Coordinates of C-alpha atoms in Angstrom, one line a residue:
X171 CA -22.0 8.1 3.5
X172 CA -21.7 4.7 4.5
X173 CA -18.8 3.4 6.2
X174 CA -16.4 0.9 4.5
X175 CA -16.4 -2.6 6.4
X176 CA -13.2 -4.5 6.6
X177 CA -13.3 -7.3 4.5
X178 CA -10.3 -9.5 4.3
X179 CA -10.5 -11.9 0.6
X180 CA -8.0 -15.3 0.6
X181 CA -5.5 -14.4 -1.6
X182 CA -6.3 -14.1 -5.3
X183 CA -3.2 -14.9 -7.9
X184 CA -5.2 -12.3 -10.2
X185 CA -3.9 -8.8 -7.9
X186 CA -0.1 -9.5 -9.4
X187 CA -1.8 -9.3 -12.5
X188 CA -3.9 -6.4 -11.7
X189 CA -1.2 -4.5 -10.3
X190 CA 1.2 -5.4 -13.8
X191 CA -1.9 -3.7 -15.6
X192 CA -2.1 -0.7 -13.4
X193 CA 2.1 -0.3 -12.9
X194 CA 2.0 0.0 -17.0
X195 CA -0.8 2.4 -17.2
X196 CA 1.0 4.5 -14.6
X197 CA 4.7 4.6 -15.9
X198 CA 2.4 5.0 -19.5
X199 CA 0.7 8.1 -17.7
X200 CA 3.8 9.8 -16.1
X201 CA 6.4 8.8 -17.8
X202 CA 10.1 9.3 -16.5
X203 CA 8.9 11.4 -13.7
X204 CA 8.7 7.9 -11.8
X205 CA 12.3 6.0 -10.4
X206 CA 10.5 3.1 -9.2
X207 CA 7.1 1.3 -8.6
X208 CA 6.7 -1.5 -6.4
X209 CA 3.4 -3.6 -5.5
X210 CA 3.2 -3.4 -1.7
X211 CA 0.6 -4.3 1.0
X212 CA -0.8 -7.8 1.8
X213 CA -2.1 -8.1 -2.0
X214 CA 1.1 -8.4 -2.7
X215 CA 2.3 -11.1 -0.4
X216 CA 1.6 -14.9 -2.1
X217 CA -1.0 -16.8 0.3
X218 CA -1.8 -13.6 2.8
X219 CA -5.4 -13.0 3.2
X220 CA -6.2 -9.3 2.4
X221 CA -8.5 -6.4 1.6
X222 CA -9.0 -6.6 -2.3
X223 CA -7.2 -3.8 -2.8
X224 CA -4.0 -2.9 -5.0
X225 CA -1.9 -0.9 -3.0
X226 CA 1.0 0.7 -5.4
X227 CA 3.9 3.0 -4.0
X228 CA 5.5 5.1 -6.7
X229 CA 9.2 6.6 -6.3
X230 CA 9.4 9.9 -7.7
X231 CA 11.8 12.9 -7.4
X232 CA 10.3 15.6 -5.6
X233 CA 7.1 14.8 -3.8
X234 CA 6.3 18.8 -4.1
X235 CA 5.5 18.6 -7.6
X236 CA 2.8 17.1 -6.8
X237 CA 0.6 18.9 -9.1
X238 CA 2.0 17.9 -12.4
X239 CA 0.6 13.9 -11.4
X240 CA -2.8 15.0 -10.5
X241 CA -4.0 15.7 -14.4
X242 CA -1.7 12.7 -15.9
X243 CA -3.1 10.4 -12.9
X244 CA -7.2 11.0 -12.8
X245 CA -7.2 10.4 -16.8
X246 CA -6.1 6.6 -15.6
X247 CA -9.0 6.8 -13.5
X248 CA -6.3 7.7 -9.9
X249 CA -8.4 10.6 -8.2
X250 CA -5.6 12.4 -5.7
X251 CA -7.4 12.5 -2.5
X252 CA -5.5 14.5 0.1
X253 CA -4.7 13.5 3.5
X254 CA -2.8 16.2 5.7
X255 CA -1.5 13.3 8.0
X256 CA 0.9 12.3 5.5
X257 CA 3.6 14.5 5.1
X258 CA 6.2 12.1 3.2
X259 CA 3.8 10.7 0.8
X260 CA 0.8 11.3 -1.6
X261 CA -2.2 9.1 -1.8
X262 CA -4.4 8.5 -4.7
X263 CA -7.5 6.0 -5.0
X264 CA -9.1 4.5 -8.0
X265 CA -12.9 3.1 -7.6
X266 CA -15.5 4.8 -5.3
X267 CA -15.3 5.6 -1.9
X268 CA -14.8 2.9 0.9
X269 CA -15.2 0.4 -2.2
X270 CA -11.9 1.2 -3.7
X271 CA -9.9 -1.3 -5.9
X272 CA -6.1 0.4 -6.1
X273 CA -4.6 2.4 -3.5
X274 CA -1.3 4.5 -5.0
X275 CA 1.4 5.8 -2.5
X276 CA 3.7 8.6 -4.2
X277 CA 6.7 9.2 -2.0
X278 CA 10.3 10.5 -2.9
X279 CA 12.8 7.6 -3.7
X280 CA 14.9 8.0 -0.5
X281 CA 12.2 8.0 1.6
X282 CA 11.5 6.5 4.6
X283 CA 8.1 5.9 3.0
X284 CA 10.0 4.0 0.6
X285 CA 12.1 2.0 2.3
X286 CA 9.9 1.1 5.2
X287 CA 7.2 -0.1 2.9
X288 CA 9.1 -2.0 0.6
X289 CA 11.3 -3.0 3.9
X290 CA 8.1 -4.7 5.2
X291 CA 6.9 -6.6 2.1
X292 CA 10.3 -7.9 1.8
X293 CA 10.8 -9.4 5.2
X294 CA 7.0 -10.7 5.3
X295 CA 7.9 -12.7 1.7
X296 CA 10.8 -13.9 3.3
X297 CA 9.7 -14.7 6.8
X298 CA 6.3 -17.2 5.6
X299 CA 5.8 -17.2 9.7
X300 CA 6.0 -13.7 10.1
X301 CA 3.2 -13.1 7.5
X302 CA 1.3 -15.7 9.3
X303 CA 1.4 -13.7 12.5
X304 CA 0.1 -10.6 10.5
X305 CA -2.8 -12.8 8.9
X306 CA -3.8 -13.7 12.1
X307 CA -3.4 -10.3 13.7
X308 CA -5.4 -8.9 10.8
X309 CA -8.1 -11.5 11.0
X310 CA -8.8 -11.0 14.4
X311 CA -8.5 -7.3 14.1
X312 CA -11.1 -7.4 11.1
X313 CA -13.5 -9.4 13.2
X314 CA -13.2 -6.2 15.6
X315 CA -13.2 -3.8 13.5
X316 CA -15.4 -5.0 10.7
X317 CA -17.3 -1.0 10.5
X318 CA -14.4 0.5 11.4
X319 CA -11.4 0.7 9.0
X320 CA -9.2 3.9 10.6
X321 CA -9.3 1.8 13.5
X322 CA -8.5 -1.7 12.2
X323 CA -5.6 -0.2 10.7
X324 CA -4.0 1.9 13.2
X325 CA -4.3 -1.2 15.2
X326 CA -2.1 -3.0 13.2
X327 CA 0.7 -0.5 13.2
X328 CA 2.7 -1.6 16.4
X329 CA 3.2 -5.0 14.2
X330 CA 4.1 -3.3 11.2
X331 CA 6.7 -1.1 13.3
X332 CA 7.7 -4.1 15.2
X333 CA 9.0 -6.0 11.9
X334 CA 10.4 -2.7 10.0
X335 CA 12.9 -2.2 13.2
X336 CA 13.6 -6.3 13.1
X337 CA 14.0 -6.0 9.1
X338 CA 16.2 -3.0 9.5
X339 CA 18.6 -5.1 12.9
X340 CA 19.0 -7.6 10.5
X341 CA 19.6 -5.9 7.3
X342 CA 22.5 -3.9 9.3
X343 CA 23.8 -7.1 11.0
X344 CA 24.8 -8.8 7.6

């Protein structure tokens, strides 16, 4: 299997659109089993460079009942792909492997999946200097990990933390 290179785009006005099309197909699918569905990631940043790929976090009750979204989910084309590292969330991809175009999160709506992800979109579309500091952590990281995409993105992570824990200082200090 080939490995997935890491391929940052310039950002593309069409992924808000594409993620409208995909957040009505999904509430269409499942119905009032979701709470909430949010466009996250760097797609979902205006001007942030990014991979080409919808990432979608869906609040739902009880991220145990996962079984009852795995039928519902793969007719819209969502295939559930397990990953054991993630105990608070659920992760589904649409499109082939390492060439994927949506990536959907499924976490409960209290979360700390939740909240940290929509936490960090916030703060980057409110801080335009912040997100410049991730597009240029993420470029140079790309450049170093172009074949390697596990790595790329656990590099970024200290960032990511970095600005959740500023997001949340502030947040509390208002």
């Amino acid at each position: 299997m080939e490995k997935p290179v890491v391929k940052l785009s310039n950002y593309d006005p069409r992924w808000e659109k594409q993620f409208e099309y995909e957040k009505k197909r999904i509430l269409d699918a499942l119905g009032d089993k979701v709470f909430a569905i949010e466009h996250i990631g760097s797609t979902s940043i205006k001007g942030l460079q990014a991979k080409p790929i919808i990432d979608i976090i869906v609040a739902v009750q009880n991220i145990d009942e996962i079984s009852n979204f795995i039928h519902p989910l793969s007719k819209i084309e969502f295939e559930y792909i397990p990953k054991p590292e993630f105990k608070d969330r659920r992760f589904f991809r649409k499109g082939q492997w390492g060439n994927g175009t949506c990536h959907l999160h499924m976490c409960e709506i209290s979360s700390s999946e939740w909240i940290d992800k929509v936490l960090f979109r916030d703060y980057l579309r409110l801080h335009p200097e912040v997100a410049e500091q991730y597009a240029s952590l993420k470029k140079e990281l790309s450049s170093k990990y172009l074949f390697d995409r596990p790595t790329y993105t656990k590099n970024k992570e200290p960032f990511i933390k970095s600005i959740i824990e500023k997001a949340r200082m502030e947040l509390h200090s208002k």
